[in-house]
């Protein structure tokens, strides 16, 4: 077996051992080559279970965290999904294999541009990459069946709660600082929202406004 094939096998083994058991999620993560989303110096480490630096001081999330968040989101092939925090585009690519349509937004134009290039190169047809402030969601495409936030806010942003369908699920990290954050699962019902705390996590902060070019 080639070294790369072996590393990819180890990657999937690690995902399973960290609690990713959903067959659709594992298959999606097997399809998306994380090496395509990590550039330069760190490309070598793409199949390790670690967050890695990308441009603009941001990070591509740890694969097991991507897996656990995706699993918690319970995405079906009929779903329209919104992701806040495109970053490298890796999470959006994973979602593309599970959902009908994925919209992803980031405040850094250089990141959305690079993510779009990789997504196009991979021939993924159902992801739309947008540059903008995800704190306001994406009003023109709302409502969404699923919303995934990959940057940490103090509380779930109100516009995102408003753009979630009844019966919809949102998964997001919340916390006061970048040290202590929890991954939260929000389910919208006819008459309100249910909140469940899933696990401690550490994400870069959700920052208001577009980034300076
Ligand atoms: N999901 C990404 C990792 C995201 S890192 C991946 O798979 O690689 C978090 C991202 O959230 C960063 O790229 C950052 O620019 C973005 N972000 C932070 N605040 C934001 C906001 N208000 N709107 C949109 N994106 C935001």
PDB file of C-alpha atoms and ligand atoms in Angstrom:
ATOM      1  CA  UNK A   1       0.000   0.000   0.000  1.00  0.00           C
ATOM      2  CA  UNK A   2       1.293   3.476  -0.788  1.00  0.00           C
ATOM      3  CA  UNK A   3       2.205   5.779   2.030  1.00  0.00           C
ATOM      4  CA  UNK A   4      -0.689   8.104   1.132  1.00  0.00           C
ATOM      5  CA  UNK A   5      -3.234   5.265   1.048  1.00  0.00           C
ATOM      6  CA  UNK A   6      -2.014   4.119   4.425  1.00  0.00           C
ATOM      7  CA  UNK A   7      -2.333   7.604   5.894  1.00  0.00           C
ATOM      8  CA  UNK A   8      -5.884   7.886   4.541  1.00  0.00           C
ATOM      9  CA  UNK A   9      -6.799   4.549   6.106  1.00  0.00           C
ATOM     10  CA  UNK A  10      -5.370   5.669   9.422  1.00  0.00           C
ATOM     11  CA  UNK A  11      -7.377   8.919   9.064  1.00  0.00           C
ATOM     12  CA  UNK A  12     -10.651   6.977   8.827  1.00  0.00           C
ATOM     13  CA  UNK A  13      -9.661   4.665  11.642  1.00  0.00           C
ATOM     14  CA  UNK A  14      -9.021   7.681  13.880  1.00  0.00           C
ATOM     15  CA  UNK A  15     -12.415   9.172  12.994  1.00  0.00           C
ATOM     16  CA  UNK A  16     -14.135   5.944  14.025  1.00  0.00           C
ATOM     17  CA  UNK A  17     -12.177   5.716  17.243  1.00  0.00           C
ATOM     18  CA  UNK A  18     -13.206   9.293  18.147  1.00  0.00           C
ATOM     19  CA  UNK A  19     -16.902   8.459  17.903  1.00  0.00           C
ATOM     20  CA  UNK A  20     -17.863   9.092  14.293  1.00  0.00           C
ATOM     21  CA  UNK A  21     -20.068   6.085  13.633  1.00  0.00           C
ATOM     22  CA  UNK A  22     -22.568   7.398  11.097  1.00  0.00           C
ATOM     23  CA  UNK A  23     -21.915   5.557   7.825  1.00  0.00           C
ATOM     24  CA  UNK A  24     -22.979   8.471   5.596  1.00  0.00           C
ATOM     25  CA  UNK A  25     -20.672  10.885   7.447  1.00  0.00           C
ATOM     26  CA  UNK A  26     -17.738   8.459   7.261  1.00  0.00           C
ATOM     27  CA  UNK A  27     -18.357   7.885   3.542  1.00  0.00           C
ATOM     28  CA  UNK A  28     -18.483  11.648   2.903  1.00  0.00           C
ATOM     29  CA  UNK A  29     -15.230  12.151   4.779  1.00  0.00           C
ATOM     30  CA  UNK A  30     -13.638   9.312   2.849  1.00  0.00           C
ATOM     31  CA  UNK A  31     -14.607  11.012  -0.420  1.00  0.00           C
ATOM     32  CA  UNK A  32     -13.174  14.447   0.409  1.00  0.00           C
ATOM     33  CA  UNK A  33      -9.383  14.612   0.276  1.00  0.00           C
ATOM     34  CA  UNK A  34      -8.388  16.972   3.112  1.00  0.00           C
ATOM     35  CA  UNK A  35      -4.971  17.317   1.464  1.00  0.00           C
ATOM     36  CA  UNK A  36      -6.625  19.473  -1.229  1.00  0.00           C
ATOM     37  CA  UNK A  37      -7.623  22.081   1.378  1.00  0.00           C
ATOM     38  CA  UNK A  38      -4.323  22.501   3.188  1.00  0.00           C
ATOM     39  CA  UNK A  39      -1.604  24.392   1.382  1.00  0.00           C
ATOM     40  CA  UNK A  40       2.150  24.804   1.582  1.00  0.00           C
ATOM     41  CA  UNK A  41       4.079  23.897   4.645  1.00  0.00           C
ATOM     42  CA  UNK A  42       1.348  21.967   6.451  1.00  0.00           C
ATOM     43  CA  UNK A  43      -0.010  19.986   3.477  1.00  0.00           C
ATOM     44  CA  UNK A  44       1.984  17.026   4.708  1.00  0.00           C
ATOM     45  CA  UNK A  45      -0.037  16.826   7.888  1.00  0.00           C
ATOM     46  CA  UNK A  46      -3.477  16.894   6.237  1.00  0.00           C
ATOM     47  CA  UNK A  47      -4.308  13.340   7.344  1.00  0.00           C
ATOM     48  CA  UNK A  48      -3.479  13.892  10.983  1.00  0.00           C
ATOM     49  CA  UNK A  49      -6.287  14.613  13.423  1.00  0.00           C
ATOM     50  CA  UNK A  50      -5.265  18.203  14.104  1.00  0.00           C
ATOM     51  CA  UNK A  51      -6.474  21.676  13.241  1.00  0.00           C
ATOM     52  CA  UNK A  52      -3.979  23.339  10.871  1.00  0.00           C
ATOM     53  CA  UNK A  53      -3.281  26.961   9.965  1.00  0.00           C
ATOM     54  CA  UNK A  54      -4.722  28.363   6.725  1.00  0.00           C
ATOM     55  CA  UNK A  55      -4.440  31.918   5.347  1.00  0.00           C
ATOM     56  CA  UNK A  56      -5.539  35.072   7.231  1.00  0.00           C
ATOM     57  CA  UNK A  57      -4.714  33.637  10.657  1.00  0.00           C
ATOM     58  CA  UNK A  58      -7.610  31.138  10.474  1.00  0.00           C
ATOM     59  CA  UNK A  59      -7.640  27.364  10.849  1.00  0.00           C
ATOM     60  CA  UNK A  60      -9.026  24.293   9.132  1.00  0.00           C
ATOM     61  CA  UNK A  61     -10.800  22.402  11.908  1.00  0.00           C
ATOM     62  CA  UNK A  62      -9.648  19.116  13.382  1.00  0.00           C
ATOM     63  CA  UNK A  63     -11.121  16.278  11.269  1.00  0.00           C
ATOM     64  CA  UNK A  64     -12.686  14.458  14.228  1.00  0.00           C
ATOM     65  CA  UNK A  65     -14.428  17.707  15.234  1.00  0.00           C
ATOM     66  CA  UNK A  66     -15.665  18.157  11.642  1.00  0.00           C
ATOM     67  CA  UNK A  67     -16.986  14.590  11.828  1.00  0.00           C
ATOM     68  CA  UNK A  68     -18.691  14.975  15.196  1.00  0.00           C
ATOM     69  CA  UNK A  69     -20.282  18.302  14.205  1.00  0.00           C
ATOM     70  CA  UNK A  70     -21.469  16.880  10.902  1.00  0.00           C
ATOM     71  CA  UNK A  71     -22.883  13.835  12.655  1.00  0.00           C
ATOM     72  CA  UNK A  72     -24.714  16.018  15.197  1.00  0.00           C
ATOM     73  CA  UNK A  73     -26.234  18.023  12.343  1.00  0.00           C
ATOM     74  CA  UNK A  74     -28.144  14.931  11.076  1.00  0.00           C
ATOM     75  CA  UNK A  75     -28.083  16.075   7.446  1.00  0.00           C
ATOM     76  CA  UNK A  76     -30.338  14.340   4.907  1.00  0.00           C
ATOM     77  CA  UNK A  77     -30.032  14.460   1.119  1.00  0.00           C
ATOM     78  CA  UNK A  78     -33.059  16.757   0.910  1.00  0.00           C
ATOM     79  CA  UNK A  79     -31.540  19.433   3.149  1.00  0.00           C
ATOM     80  CA  UNK A  80     -30.513  22.975   2.358  1.00  0.00           C
ATOM     81  CA  UNK A  81     -27.576  23.754   4.640  1.00  0.00           C
ATOM     82  CA  UNK A  82     -25.903  27.013   5.642  1.00  0.00           C
ATOM     83  CA  UNK A  83     -22.337  27.029   6.919  1.00  0.00           C
ATOM     84  CA  UNK A  84     -20.903  30.116   8.625  1.00  0.00           C
ATOM     85  CA  UNK A  85     -17.102  30.197   8.321  1.00  0.00           C
ATOM     86  CA  UNK A  86     -15.989  28.707   4.993  1.00  0.00           C
ATOM     87  CA  UNK A  87     -12.295  28.798   5.947  1.00  0.00           C
ATOM     88  CA  UNK A  88     -10.573  26.290   3.673  1.00  0.00           C
ATOM     89  CA  UNK A  89     -13.871  24.943   2.284  1.00  0.00           C
ATOM     90  CA  UNK A  90     -13.245  21.463   3.705  1.00  0.00           C
ATOM     91  CA  UNK A  91     -16.338  21.304   5.918  1.00  0.00           C
ATOM     92  CA  UNK A  92     -18.511  22.593   3.057  1.00  0.00           C
ATOM     93  CA  UNK A  93     -17.113  19.881   0.769  1.00  0.00           C
ATOM     94  CA  UNK A  94     -17.959  17.208   3.355  1.00  0.00           C
ATOM     95  CA  UNK A  95     -21.495  18.618   3.670  1.00  0.00           C
ATOM     96  CA  UNK A  96     -21.878  18.666  -0.135  1.00  0.00           C
ATOM     97  CA  UNK A  97     -21.935  14.853  -0.146  1.00  0.00           C
ATOM     98  CA  UNK A  98     -24.705  14.721   2.451  1.00  0.00           C
ATOM     99  CA  UNK A  99     -27.044  17.582   1.559  1.00  0.00           C
ATOM    100  CA  UNK A 100     -29.005  18.766  -1.453  1.00  0.00           C
ATOM    101  CA  UNK A 101     -27.489  22.245  -1.409  1.00  0.00           C
ATOM    102  CA  UNK A 102     -24.833  23.978   0.696  1.00  0.00           C
ATOM    103  CA  UNK A 103     -24.345  27.728   1.128  1.00  0.00           C
ATOM    104  CA  UNK A 104     -21.168  28.773   2.879  1.00  0.00           C
ATOM    105  CA  UNK A 105     -20.080  32.269   3.875  1.00  0.00           C
ATOM    106  CA  UNK A 106     -16.818  33.785   5.153  1.00  0.00           C
ATOM    107  CA  UNK A 107     -15.764  37.349   5.975  1.00  0.00           C
ATOM    108  CA  UNK A 108     -12.336  36.875   4.325  1.00  0.00           C
ATOM    109  CA  UNK A 109     -12.459  37.254   0.561  1.00  0.00           C
ATOM    110  CA  UNK A 110      -9.091  35.544   0.018  1.00  0.00           C
ATOM    111  CA  UNK A 111     -10.420  32.469   1.860  1.00  0.00           C
ATOM    112  CA  UNK A 112     -13.679  32.277  -0.088  1.00  0.00           C
ATOM    113  CA  UNK A 113     -11.736  32.687  -3.327  1.00  0.00           C
ATOM    114  CA  UNK A 114      -9.317  29.864  -2.482  1.00  0.00           C
ATOM    115  CA  UNK A 115     -12.147  27.634  -1.204  1.00  0.00           C
ATOM    116  CA  UNK A 116     -14.147  28.237  -4.380  1.00  0.00           C
ATOM    117  CA  UNK A 117     -11.135  27.227  -6.492  1.00  0.00           C
ATOM    118  CA  UNK A 118     -10.728  23.901  -4.687  1.00  0.00           C
ATOM    119  CA  UNK A 119     -14.468  23.173  -4.762  1.00  0.00           C
ATOM    120  CA  UNK A 120     -14.534  23.869  -8.511  1.00  0.00           C
ATOM    121  CA  UNK A 121     -11.411  21.756  -9.074  1.00  0.00           C
ATOM    122  CA  UNK A 122     -13.112  18.861  -7.255  1.00  0.00           C
ATOM    123  CA  UNK A 123     -16.172  19.218  -9.496  1.00  0.00           C
ATOM    124  CA  UNK A 124     -18.544  19.708  -6.542  1.00  0.00           C
ATOM    125  CA  UNK A 125     -21.757  21.105  -8.068  1.00  0.00           C
ATOM    126  CA  UNK A 126     -23.956  21.948  -5.062  1.00  0.00           C
ATOM    127  CA  UNK A 127     -21.890  24.384  -2.964  1.00  0.00           C
ATOM    128  CA  UNK A 128     -22.273  28.165  -3.224  1.00  0.00           C
ATOM    129  CA  UNK A 129     -19.462  30.194  -1.642  1.00  0.00           C
ATOM    130  CA  UNK A 130     -20.286  33.761  -0.571  1.00  0.00           C
ATOM    131  CA  UNK A 131     -18.157  36.555   0.920  1.00  0.00           C
ATOM    132  CA  UNK A 132     -19.968  38.374   3.707  1.00  0.00           C
ATOM    133  CA  UNK A 133     -20.737  38.692   7.390  1.00  0.00           C
ATOM    134  CA  UNK A 134     -22.238  35.388   8.484  1.00  0.00           C
ATOM    135  CA  UNK A 135     -23.531  36.912  11.755  1.00  0.00           C
ATOM    136  CA  UNK A 136     -26.548  37.905   9.656  1.00  0.00           C
ATOM    137  CA  UNK A 137     -26.867  34.506   8.007  1.00  0.00           C
ATOM    138  CA  UNK A 138     -27.983  34.535   4.378  1.00  0.00           C
ATOM    139  CA  UNK A 139     -31.418  36.120   4.296  1.00  0.00           C
ATOM    140  CA  UNK A 140     -31.918  35.675   0.538  1.00  0.00           C
ATOM    141  CA  UNK A 141     -31.618  31.857   0.789  1.00  0.00           C
ATOM    142  CA  UNK A 142     -33.382  31.393   4.137  1.00  0.00           C
ATOM    143  CA  UNK A 143     -34.907  29.387   5.710  1.00  0.00           C
ATOM    144  CA  UNK A 144     -32.439  26.523   6.141  1.00  0.00           C
ATOM    145  CA  UNK A 145     -32.964  22.924   7.259  1.00  0.00           C
ATOM    146  CA  UNK A 146     -29.551  22.890   8.894  1.00  0.00           C
ATOM    147  CA  UNK A 147     -27.077  25.576  10.009  1.00  0.00           C
ATOM    148  CA  UNK A 148     -23.479  24.866  11.017  1.00  0.00           C
ATOM    149  CA  UNK A 149     -21.330  27.595  12.542  1.00  0.00           C
ATOM    150  CA  UNK A 150     -17.576  26.955  12.597  1.00  0.00           C
ATOM    151  CA  UNK A 151     -16.497  30.053  14.557  1.00  0.00           C
ATOM    152  CA  UNK A 152     -17.408  30.738  18.178  1.00  0.00           C
ATOM    153  CA  UNK A 153     -19.919  33.379  19.295  1.00  0.00           C
ATOM    154  CA  UNK A 154     -20.918  34.316  22.841  1.00  0.00           C
ATOM    155  CA  UNK A 155     -24.510  33.340  22.065  1.00  0.00           C
ATOM    156  CA  UNK A 156     -26.297  31.941  19.022  1.00  0.00           C
ATOM    157  CA  UNK A 157     -26.756  34.951  16.695  1.00  0.00           C
ATOM    158  CA  UNK A 158     -30.455  35.908  16.534  1.00  0.00           C
ATOM    159  CA  UNK A 159     -30.577  36.131  12.695  1.00  0.00           C
ATOM    160  CA  UNK A 160     -29.351  32.528  12.487  1.00  0.00           C
ATOM    161  CA  UNK A 161     -32.057  31.310  14.867  1.00  0.00           C
ATOM    162  CA  UNK A 162     -34.588  33.194  12.734  1.00  0.00           C
ATOM    163  CA  UNK A 163     -33.315  31.583   9.515  1.00  0.00           C
ATOM    164  CA  UNK A 164     -33.671  28.030  10.860  1.00  0.00           C
ATOM    165  CA  UNK A 165     -36.785  26.110   9.721  1.00  0.00           C
ATOM    166  CA  UNK A 166     -39.164  24.658  12.270  1.00  0.00           C
ATOM    167  CA  UNK A 167     -37.802  21.132  12.803  1.00  0.00           C
ATOM    168  CA  UNK A 168     -34.361  22.383  11.775  1.00  0.00           C
ATOM    169  CA  UNK A 169     -31.065  21.839  13.578  1.00  0.00           C
ATOM    170  CA  UNK A 170     -28.194  24.251  14.182  1.00  0.00           C
ATOM    171  CA  UNK A 171     -24.804  23.204  15.586  1.00  0.00           C
ATOM    172  CA  UNK A 172     -22.436  25.883  16.846  1.00  0.00           C
ATOM    173  CA  UNK A 173     -19.620  26.563  19.291  1.00  0.00           C
ATOM    174  CA  UNK A 174     -20.475  29.152  21.961  1.00  0.00           C
ATOM    175  CA  UNK A 175     -18.292  30.647  24.643  1.00  0.00           C
ATOM    176  CA  UNK A 176     -17.110  33.807  26.345  1.00  0.00           C
ATOM    177  CA  UNK A 177     -13.437  33.363  25.481  1.00  0.00           C
ATOM    178  CA  UNK A 178     -11.314  31.362  23.097  1.00  0.00           C
ATOM    179  CA  UNK A 179     -10.359  29.071  25.973  1.00  0.00           C
ATOM    180  CA  UNK A 180     -13.733  27.779  27.125  1.00  0.00           C
ATOM    181  CA  UNK A 181     -16.303  26.951  24.494  1.00  0.00           C
ATOM    182  CA  UNK A 182     -19.037  24.351  24.171  1.00  0.00           C
ATOM    183  CA  UNK A 183     -20.488  22.829  21.082  1.00  0.00           C
ATOM    184  CA  UNK A 184     -24.249  23.350  21.220  1.00  0.00           C
ATOM    185  CA  UNK A 185     -27.039  21.683  19.266  1.00  0.00           C
ATOM    186  CA  UNK A 186     -30.145  23.823  18.789  1.00  0.00           C
ATOM    187  CA  UNK A 187     -33.414  22.305  17.572  1.00  0.00           C
ATOM    188  CA  UNK A 188     -36.231  24.596  16.486  1.00  0.00           C
ATOM    189  CA  UNK A 189     -39.782  23.603  17.434  1.00  0.00           C
ATOM    190  CA  UNK A 190     -43.140  25.229  16.655  1.00  0.00           C
ATOM    191  CA  UNK A 191     -43.004  27.139  19.914  1.00  0.00           C
ATOM    192  CA  UNK A 192     -39.315  27.675  20.630  1.00  0.00           C
ATOM    193  CA  UNK A 193     -35.817  26.204  20.715  1.00  0.00           C
ATOM    194  CA  UNK A 194     -34.189  23.286  22.544  1.00  0.00           C
ATOM    195  CA  UNK A 195     -30.517  23.560  23.468  1.00  0.00           C
ATOM    196  CA  UNK A 196     -28.209  20.630  24.132  1.00  0.00           C
ATOM    197  CA  UNK A 197     -24.548  20.874  25.115  1.00  0.00           C
ATOM    198  CA  UNK A 198     -22.433  18.335  23.212  1.00  0.00           C
ATOM    199  CA  UNK A 199     -18.754  18.747  24.124  1.00  0.00           C
ATOM    200  CA  UNK A 200     -15.990  21.238  24.853  1.00  0.00           C
ATOM    201  CA  UNK A 201     -14.365  22.666  21.712  1.00  0.00           C
ATOM    202  CA  UNK A 202     -12.010  25.426  20.652  1.00  0.00           C
ATOM    203  CA  UNK A 203     -12.730  27.567  17.590  1.00  0.00           C
ATOM    204  CA  UNK A 204     -11.545  30.912  16.275  1.00  0.00           C
ATOM    205  CA  UNK A 205     -14.016  33.690  17.167  1.00  0.00           C
ATOM    206  CA  UNK A 206     -16.979  34.774  15.093  1.00  0.00           C
ATOM    207  CA  UNK A 207     -16.086  38.381  14.222  1.00  0.00           C
ATOM    208  CA  UNK A 208     -18.603  40.951  13.026  1.00  0.00           C
ATOM    209  CA  UNK A 209     -18.174  42.696   9.690  1.00  0.00           C
ATOM    210  CA  UNK A 210     -16.225  41.974   6.518  1.00  0.00           C
ATOM    211  CA  UNK A 211     -12.451  41.540   6.882  1.00  0.00           C
ATOM    212  CA  UNK A 212     -10.254  44.232   5.347  1.00  0.00           C
ATOM    213  CA  UNK A 213      -8.774  42.970   2.088  1.00  0.00           C
TER     214      UNK A 213
HETATM  215  N1  LIG B   1     -15.098  25.448   8.343  1.00  0.00           N
HETATM  216  C1  LIG B   1     -13.723  25.809   8.039  1.00  0.00           C
HETATM  217  C2  LIG B   1     -12.937  26.276   9.248  1.00  0.00           C
HETATM  218  C3  LIG B   1     -13.427  27.558   9.731  1.00  0.00           C
HETATM  219  S1  LIG B   1     -12.352  28.558  10.681  1.00  0.00           S
HETATM  220  C4  LIG B   1     -13.005  24.709   7.294  1.00  0.00           C
HETATM  221  O1  LIG B   1     -13.599  23.666   7.026  1.00  0.00           O
HETATM  222  O2  LIG B   1     -11.836  24.925   6.930  1.00  0.00           O
HETATM  223  C5  LIG B   1     -13.536  29.831  11.032  1.00  0.00           C
HETATM  224  C6  LIG B   1     -13.839  30.740   9.884  1.00  0.00           C
HETATM  225  O3  LIG B   1     -14.883  31.599  10.312  1.00  0.00           O
HETATM  226  C7  LIG B   1     -12.668  31.640   9.491  1.00  0.00           C
HETATM  227  O4  LIG B   1     -12.345  31.414   8.151  1.00  0.00           O
HETATM  228  C8  LIG B   1     -13.208  33.050   9.704  1.00  0.00           C
HETATM  229  O5  LIG B   1     -12.796  33.974   8.725  1.00  0.00           O
HETATM  230  C9  LIG B   1     -14.718  32.825   9.648  1.00  0.00           C
HETATM  231  N2  LIG B   1     -15.524  33.862  10.297  1.00  0.00           N
HETATM  232  C10 LIG B   1     -15.350  34.464  11.489  1.00  0.00           C
HETATM  233  N3  LIG B   1     -16.313  35.379  11.704  1.00  0.00           N
HETATM  234  C11 LIG B   1     -17.147  35.339  10.602  1.00  0.00           C
HETATM  235  C12 LIG B   1     -18.312  36.046  10.217  1.00  0.00           C
HETATM  236  N4  LIG B   1     -18.869  36.994  10.962  1.00  0.00           N
HETATM  237  N5  LIG B   1     -18.879  35.735   9.032  1.00  0.00           N
HETATM  238  C13 LIG B   1     -18.337  34.791   8.225  1.00  0.00           C
HETATM  239  N6  LIG B   1     -17.232  34.105   8.540  1.00  0.00           N
HETATM  240  C14 LIG B   1     -16.631  34.363   9.711  1.00  0.00           C
END
